[in-house]
PDB file of C-alpha atoms in Angstrom:
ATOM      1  CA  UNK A 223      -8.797  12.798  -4.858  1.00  0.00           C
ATOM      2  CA  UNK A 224      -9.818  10.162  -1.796  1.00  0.00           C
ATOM      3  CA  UNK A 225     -11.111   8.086  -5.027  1.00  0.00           C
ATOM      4  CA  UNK A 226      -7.969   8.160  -7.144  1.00  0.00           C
ATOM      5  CA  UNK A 227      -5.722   6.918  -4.305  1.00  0.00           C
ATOM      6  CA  UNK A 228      -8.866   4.244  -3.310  1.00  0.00           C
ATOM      7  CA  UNK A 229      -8.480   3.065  -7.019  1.00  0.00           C
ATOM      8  CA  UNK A 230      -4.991   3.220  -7.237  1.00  0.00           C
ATOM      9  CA  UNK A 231      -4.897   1.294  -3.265  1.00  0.00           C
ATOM     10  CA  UNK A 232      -7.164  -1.057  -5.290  1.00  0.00           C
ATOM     11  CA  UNK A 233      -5.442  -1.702  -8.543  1.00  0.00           C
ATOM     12  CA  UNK A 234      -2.139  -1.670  -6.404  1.00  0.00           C
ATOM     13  CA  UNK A 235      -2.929  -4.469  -4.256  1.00  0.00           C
ATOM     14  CA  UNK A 236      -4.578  -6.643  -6.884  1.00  0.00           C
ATOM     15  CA  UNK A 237      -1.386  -6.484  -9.365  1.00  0.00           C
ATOM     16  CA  UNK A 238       0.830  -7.770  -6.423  1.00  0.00           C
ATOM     17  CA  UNK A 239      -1.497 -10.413  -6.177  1.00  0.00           C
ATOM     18  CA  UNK A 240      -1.653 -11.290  -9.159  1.00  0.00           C
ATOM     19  CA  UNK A 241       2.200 -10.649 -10.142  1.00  0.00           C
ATOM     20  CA  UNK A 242       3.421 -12.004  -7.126  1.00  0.00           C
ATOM     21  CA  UNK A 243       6.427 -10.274  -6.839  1.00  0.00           C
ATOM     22  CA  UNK A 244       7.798 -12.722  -3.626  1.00  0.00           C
ATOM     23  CA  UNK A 245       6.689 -15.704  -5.975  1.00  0.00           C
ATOM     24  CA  UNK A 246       9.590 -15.261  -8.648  1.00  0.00           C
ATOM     25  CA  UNK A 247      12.543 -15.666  -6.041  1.00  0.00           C
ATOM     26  CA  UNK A 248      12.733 -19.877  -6.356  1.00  0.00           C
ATOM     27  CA  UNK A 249      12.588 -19.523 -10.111  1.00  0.00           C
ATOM     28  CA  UNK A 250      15.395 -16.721  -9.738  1.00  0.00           C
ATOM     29  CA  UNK A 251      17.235 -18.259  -7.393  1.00  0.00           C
ATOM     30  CA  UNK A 252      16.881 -21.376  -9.471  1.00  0.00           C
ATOM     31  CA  UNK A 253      17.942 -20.171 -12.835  1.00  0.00           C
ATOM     32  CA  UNK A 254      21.423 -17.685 -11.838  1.00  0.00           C
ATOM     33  CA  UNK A 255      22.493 -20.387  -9.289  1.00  0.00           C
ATOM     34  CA  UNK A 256      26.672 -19.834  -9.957  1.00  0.00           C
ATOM     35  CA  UNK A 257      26.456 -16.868 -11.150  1.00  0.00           C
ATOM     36  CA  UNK A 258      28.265 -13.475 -10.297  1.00  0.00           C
ATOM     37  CA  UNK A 259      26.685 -10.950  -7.782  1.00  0.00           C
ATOM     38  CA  UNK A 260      27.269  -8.089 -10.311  1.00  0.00           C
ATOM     39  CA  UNK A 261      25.346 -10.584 -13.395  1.00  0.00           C
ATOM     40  CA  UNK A 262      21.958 -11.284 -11.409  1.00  0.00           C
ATOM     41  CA  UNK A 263      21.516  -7.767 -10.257  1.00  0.00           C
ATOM     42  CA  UNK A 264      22.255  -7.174 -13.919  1.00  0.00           C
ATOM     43  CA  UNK A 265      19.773  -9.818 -15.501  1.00  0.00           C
ATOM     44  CA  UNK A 266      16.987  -8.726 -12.543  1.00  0.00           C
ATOM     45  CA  UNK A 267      17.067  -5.329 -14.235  1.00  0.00           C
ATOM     46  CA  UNK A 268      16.770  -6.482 -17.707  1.00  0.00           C
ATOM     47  CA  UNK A 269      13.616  -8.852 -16.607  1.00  0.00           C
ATOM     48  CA  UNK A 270      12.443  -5.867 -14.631  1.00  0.00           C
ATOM     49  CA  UNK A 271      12.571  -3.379 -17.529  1.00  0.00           C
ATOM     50  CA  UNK A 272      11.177  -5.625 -20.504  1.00  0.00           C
ATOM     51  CA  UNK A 273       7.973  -6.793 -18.175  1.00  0.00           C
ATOM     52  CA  UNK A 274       7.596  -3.083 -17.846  1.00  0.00           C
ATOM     53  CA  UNK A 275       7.902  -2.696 -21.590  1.00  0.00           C
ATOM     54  CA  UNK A 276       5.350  -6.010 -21.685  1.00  0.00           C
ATOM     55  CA  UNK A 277       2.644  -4.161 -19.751  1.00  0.00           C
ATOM     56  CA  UNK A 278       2.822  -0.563 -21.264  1.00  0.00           C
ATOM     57  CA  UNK A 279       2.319  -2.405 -24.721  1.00  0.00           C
ATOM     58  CA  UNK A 280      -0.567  -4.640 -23.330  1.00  0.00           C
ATOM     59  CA  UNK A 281      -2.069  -1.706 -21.650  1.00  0.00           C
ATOM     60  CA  UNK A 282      -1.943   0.225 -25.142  1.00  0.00           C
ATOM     61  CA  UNK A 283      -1.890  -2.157 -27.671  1.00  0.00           C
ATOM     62  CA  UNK A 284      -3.295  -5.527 -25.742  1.00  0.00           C
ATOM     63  CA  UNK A 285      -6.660  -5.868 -27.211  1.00  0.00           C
ATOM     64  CA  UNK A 286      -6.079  -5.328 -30.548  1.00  0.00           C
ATOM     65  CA  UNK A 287      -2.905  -7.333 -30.230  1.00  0.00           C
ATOM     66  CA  UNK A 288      -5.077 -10.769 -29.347  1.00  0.00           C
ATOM     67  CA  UNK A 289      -7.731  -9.441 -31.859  1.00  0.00           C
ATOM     68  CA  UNK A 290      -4.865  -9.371 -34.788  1.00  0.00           C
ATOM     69  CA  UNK A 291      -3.691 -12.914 -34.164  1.00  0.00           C
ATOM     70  CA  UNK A 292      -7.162 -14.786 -33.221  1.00  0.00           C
ATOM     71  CA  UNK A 293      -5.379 -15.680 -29.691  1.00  0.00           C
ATOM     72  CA  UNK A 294      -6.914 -16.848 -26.726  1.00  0.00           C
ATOM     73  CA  UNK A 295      -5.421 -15.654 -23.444  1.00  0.00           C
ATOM     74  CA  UNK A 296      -6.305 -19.018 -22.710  1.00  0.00           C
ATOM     75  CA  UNK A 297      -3.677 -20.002 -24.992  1.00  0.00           C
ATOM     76  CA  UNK A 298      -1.229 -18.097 -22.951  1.00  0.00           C
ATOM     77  CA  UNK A 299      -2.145 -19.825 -19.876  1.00  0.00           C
ATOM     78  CA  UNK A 300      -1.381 -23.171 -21.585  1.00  0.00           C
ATOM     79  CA  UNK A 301       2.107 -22.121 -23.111  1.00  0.00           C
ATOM     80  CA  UNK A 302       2.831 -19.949 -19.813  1.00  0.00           C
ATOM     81  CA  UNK A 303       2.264 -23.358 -18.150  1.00  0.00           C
ATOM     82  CA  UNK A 304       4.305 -25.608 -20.232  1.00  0.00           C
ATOM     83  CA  UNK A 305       7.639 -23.023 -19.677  1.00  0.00           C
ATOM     84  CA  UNK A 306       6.698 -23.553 -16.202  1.00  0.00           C
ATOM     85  CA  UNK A 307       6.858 -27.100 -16.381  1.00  0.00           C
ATOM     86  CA  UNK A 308      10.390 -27.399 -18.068  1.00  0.00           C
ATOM     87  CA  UNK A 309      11.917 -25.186 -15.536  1.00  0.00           C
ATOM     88  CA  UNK A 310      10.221 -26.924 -12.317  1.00  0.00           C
ATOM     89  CA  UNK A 311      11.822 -30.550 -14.065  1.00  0.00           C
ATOM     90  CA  UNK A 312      15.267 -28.493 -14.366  1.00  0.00           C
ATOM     91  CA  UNK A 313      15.114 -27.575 -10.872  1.00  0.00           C
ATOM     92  CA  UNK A 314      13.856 -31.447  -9.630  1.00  0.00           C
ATOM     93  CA  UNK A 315      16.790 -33.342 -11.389  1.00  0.00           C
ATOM     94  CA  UNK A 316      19.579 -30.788 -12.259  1.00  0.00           C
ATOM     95  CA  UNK A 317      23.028 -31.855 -10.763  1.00  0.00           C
ATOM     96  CA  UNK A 318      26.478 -30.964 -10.375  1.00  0.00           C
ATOM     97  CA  UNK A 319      28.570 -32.191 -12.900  1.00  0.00           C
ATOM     98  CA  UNK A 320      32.473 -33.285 -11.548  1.00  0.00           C
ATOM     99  CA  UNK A 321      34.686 -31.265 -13.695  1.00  0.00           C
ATOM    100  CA  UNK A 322      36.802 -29.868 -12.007  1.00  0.00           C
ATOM    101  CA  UNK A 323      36.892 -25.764 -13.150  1.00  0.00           C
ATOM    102  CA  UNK A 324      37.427 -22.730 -11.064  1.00  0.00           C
ATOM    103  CA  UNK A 325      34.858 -20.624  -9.638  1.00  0.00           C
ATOM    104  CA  UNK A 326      35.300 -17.857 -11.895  1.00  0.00           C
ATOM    105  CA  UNK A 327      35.423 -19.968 -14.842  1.00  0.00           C
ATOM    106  CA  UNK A 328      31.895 -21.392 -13.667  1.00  0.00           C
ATOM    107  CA  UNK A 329      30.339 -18.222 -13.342  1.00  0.00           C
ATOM    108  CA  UNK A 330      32.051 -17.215 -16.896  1.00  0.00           C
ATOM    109  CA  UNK A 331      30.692 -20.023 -18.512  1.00  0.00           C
ATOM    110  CA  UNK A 332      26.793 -20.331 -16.882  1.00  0.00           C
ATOM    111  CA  UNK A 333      26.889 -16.312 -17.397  1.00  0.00           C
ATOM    112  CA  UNK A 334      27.296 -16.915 -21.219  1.00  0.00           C
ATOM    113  CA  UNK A 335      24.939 -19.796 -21.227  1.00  0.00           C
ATOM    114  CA  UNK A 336      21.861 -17.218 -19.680  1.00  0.00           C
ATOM    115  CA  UNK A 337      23.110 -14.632 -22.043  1.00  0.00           C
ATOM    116  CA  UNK A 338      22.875 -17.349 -25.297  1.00  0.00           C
ATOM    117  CA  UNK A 339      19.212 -18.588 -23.517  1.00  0.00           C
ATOM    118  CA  UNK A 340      17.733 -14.662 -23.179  1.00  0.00           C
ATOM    119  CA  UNK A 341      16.579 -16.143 -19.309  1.00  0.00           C
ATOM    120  CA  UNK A 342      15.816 -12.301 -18.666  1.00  0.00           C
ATOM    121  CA  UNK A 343      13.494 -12.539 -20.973  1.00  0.00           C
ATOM    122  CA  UNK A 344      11.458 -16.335 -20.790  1.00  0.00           C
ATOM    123  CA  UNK A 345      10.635 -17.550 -18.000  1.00  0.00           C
ATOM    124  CA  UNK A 346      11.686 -14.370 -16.116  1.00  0.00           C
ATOM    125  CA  UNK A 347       9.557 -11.711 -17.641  1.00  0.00           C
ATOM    126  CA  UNK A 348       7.446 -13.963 -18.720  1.00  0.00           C
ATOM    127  CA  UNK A 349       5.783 -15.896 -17.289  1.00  0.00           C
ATOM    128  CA  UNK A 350       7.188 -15.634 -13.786  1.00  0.00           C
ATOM    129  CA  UNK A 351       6.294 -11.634 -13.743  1.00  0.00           C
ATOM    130  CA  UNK A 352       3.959 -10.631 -16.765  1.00  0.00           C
ATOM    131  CA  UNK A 353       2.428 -14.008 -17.387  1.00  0.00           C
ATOM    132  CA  UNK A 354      -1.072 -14.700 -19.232  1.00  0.00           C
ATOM    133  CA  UNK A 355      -3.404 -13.430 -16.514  1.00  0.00           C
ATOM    134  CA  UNK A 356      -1.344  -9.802 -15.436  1.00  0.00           C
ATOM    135  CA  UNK A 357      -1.702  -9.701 -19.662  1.00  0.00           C
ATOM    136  CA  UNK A 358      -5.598 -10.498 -19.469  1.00  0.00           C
ATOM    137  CA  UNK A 359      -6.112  -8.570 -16.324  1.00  0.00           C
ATOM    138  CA  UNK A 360      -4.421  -5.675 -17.976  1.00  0.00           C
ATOM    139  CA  UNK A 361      -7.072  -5.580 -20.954  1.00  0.00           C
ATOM    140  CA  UNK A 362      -9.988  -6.618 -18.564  1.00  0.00           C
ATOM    141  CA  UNK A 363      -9.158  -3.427 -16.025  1.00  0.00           C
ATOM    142  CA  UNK A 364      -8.213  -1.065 -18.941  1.00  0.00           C
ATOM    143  CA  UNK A 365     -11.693  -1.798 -20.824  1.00  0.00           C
ATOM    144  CA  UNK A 366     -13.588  -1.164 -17.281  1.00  0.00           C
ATOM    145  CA  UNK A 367     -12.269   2.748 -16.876  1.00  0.00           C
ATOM    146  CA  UNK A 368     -13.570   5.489 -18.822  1.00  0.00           C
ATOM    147  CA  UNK A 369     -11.671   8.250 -16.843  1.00  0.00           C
ATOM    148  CA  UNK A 370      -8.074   8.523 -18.666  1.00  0.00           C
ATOM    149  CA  UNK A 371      -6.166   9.545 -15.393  1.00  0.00           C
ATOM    150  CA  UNK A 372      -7.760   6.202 -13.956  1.00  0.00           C
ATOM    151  CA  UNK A 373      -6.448   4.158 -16.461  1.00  0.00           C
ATOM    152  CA  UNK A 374      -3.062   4.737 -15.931  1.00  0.00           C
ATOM    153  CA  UNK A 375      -3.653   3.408 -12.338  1.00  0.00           C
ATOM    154  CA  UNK A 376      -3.599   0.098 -14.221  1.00  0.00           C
ATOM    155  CA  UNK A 377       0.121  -0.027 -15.908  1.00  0.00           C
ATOM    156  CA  UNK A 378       1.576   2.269 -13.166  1.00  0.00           C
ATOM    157  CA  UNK A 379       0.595  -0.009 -10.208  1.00  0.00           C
ATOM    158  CA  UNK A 380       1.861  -2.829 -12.248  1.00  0.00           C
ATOM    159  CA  UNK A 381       5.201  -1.446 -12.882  1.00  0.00           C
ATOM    160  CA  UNK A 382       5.789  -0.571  -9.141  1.00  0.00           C
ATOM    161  CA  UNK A 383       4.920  -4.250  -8.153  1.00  0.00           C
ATOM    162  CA  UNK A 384       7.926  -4.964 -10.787  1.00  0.00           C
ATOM    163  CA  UNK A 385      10.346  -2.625  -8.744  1.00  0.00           C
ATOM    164  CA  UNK A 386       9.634  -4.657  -5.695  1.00  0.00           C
ATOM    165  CA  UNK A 387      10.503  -7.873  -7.605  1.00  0.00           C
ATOM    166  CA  UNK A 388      13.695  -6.349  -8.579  1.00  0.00           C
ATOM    167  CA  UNK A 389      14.691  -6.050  -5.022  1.00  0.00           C
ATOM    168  CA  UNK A 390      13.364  -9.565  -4.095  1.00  0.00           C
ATOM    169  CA  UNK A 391      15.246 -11.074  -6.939  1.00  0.00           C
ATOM    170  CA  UNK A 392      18.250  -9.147  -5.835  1.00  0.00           C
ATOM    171  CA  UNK A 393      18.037  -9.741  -2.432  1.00  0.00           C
ATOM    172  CA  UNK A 394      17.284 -13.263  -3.214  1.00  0.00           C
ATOM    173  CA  UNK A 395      21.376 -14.240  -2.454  1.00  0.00           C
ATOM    174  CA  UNK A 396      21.230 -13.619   0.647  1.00  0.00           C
ATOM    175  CA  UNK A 397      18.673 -15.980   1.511  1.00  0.00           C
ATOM    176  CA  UNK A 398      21.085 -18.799  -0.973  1.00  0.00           C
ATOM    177  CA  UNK A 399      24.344 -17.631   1.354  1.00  0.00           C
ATOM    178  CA  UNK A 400      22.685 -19.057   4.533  1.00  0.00           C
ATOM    179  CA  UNK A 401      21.440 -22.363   3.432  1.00  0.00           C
ATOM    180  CA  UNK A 402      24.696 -23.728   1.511  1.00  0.00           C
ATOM    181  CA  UNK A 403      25.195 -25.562  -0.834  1.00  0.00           C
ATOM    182  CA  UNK A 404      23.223 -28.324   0.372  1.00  0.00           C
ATOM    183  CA  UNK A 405      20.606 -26.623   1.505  1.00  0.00           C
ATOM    184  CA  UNK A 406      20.526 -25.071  -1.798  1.00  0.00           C
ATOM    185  CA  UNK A 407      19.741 -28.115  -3.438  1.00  0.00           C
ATOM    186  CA  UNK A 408      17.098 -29.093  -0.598  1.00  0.00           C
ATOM    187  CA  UNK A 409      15.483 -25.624  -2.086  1.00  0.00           C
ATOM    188  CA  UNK A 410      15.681 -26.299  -5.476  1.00  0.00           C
ATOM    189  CA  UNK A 411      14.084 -29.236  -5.355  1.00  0.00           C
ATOM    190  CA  UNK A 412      11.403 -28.291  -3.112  1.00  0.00           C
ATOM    191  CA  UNK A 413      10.668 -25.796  -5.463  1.00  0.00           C
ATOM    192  CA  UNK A 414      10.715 -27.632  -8.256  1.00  0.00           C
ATOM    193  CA  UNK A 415       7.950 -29.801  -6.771  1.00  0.00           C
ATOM    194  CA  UNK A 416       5.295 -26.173  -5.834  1.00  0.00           C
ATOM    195  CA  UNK A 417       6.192 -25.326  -9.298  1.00  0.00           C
ATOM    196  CA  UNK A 418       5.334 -28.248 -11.021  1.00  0.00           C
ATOM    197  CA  UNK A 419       2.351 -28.121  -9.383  1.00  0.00           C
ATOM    198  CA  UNK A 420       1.254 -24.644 -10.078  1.00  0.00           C
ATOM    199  CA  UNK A 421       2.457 -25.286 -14.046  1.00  0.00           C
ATOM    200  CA  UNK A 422      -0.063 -28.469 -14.096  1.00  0.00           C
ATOM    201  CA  UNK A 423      -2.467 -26.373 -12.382  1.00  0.00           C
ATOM    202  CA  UNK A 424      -2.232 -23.478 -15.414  1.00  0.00           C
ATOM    203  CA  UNK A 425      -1.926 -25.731 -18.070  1.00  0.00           C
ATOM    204  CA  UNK A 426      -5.082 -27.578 -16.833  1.00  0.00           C
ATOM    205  CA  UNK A 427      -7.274 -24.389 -16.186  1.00  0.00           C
ATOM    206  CA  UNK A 428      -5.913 -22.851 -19.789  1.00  0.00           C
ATOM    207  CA  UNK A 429      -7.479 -26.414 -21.398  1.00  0.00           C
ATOM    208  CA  UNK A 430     -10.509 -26.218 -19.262  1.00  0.00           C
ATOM    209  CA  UNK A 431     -11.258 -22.965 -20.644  1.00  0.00           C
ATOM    210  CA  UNK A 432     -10.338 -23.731 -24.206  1.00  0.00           C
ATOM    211  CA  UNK A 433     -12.576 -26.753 -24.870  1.00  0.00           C
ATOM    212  CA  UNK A 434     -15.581 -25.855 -22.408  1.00  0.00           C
TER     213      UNK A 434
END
């Protein structure tokens, strides 16, 4: 018993790590800026529930999923990068436009947009929570156990970093409502900058790896 909880302590702590639940709030933040309370909590969920989905099929399915297709996780790494890379120039030089619409109709209008764009699904799910490496680690961790009951350590601690996303990304408002609408700007931008950095940083390593 002491060693399933050590394992599942273990496998716990390394997912957060690695999906870095606190990590996703400038991308979420970012992406349902003038949108309704009611519609983030909403698309949060639906990220939530389909990187869930995303690790339960890796965990079952993951190796012979990259076998099937001749894919190199280092291939994700690249692509997982470039997504990354769009988004952080969004966030650098997005601005306001003038017209003059209500409130409501903004939110109406950016909430269809994120519908039409399936944000939920890229770049929240992935690669912001179930990028390349929680894929990779997934297979790596699943192939090391030979105990059944210790495998499921693997997806279960994974999903349960997810559920604490969830609540950062819904919480994440709050944190908006302080700063204004200046300040939110300030934000943006300053995140754009860390994540343009770490997308150059995974395209680069997923290269490396490919050609050396």
């Amino acid at each position: 018993m002491n060693e399933f909880f050590a394992k599942f302590f273990n496998y716990f702590i390394t997912m957060f790590v690695i999906i870095d639940p606190i990590g996703v709030i400038p991308i979420f933040i970012s992406i349902t800026a003038g949108v309704s309370r009611k519609f983030k909590k909403a698309l949060a969920l639906r990220s939530v529930i389909f990187s869930s989905f995303v690790v339960i099929v890796f965990f079952i399915f993951g190796k012979k999923i990259l076998d099937l297709f001749s894919i190199d996780i280092n291939a994700f790494k690249v692509a997982g990068g470039i997504v990354l890379f769009i988004l952080a120039m969004e966030m650098l030089f997005a601005s306001e436009k003038t017209t003059k619409i209500t409130r409501e109709e903004k939110e109406e209008i950016r909430e269809q947009m994120l519908e039409e764009q399936g944000v939920w699904v890229v770049p929240l799910a992935i690669p912001a929570l179930t990028g390349p490496v929680t894929m990779s680690s997934i297979i790596i961790f699943t192939s090391q156990e030979n105990i059944f009951i210790y495998k499921i350590l693997i997806p279960l601690s994974a999903i349960l970093c997810l559920i604490f996303a969830y609540f950062f990304m819904i919480f994440a408002d709050k944190v908006v409502s302080k700063l204004g609408n200046a300040g939110i700007n300030a934000l943006s931008r300053i995140m754009g900058i860390i994540l343009l950095s770490i997308s150059i940083k995974i395209c680069v390593t997923g290269v490396r790896e490919l050609w050396i």
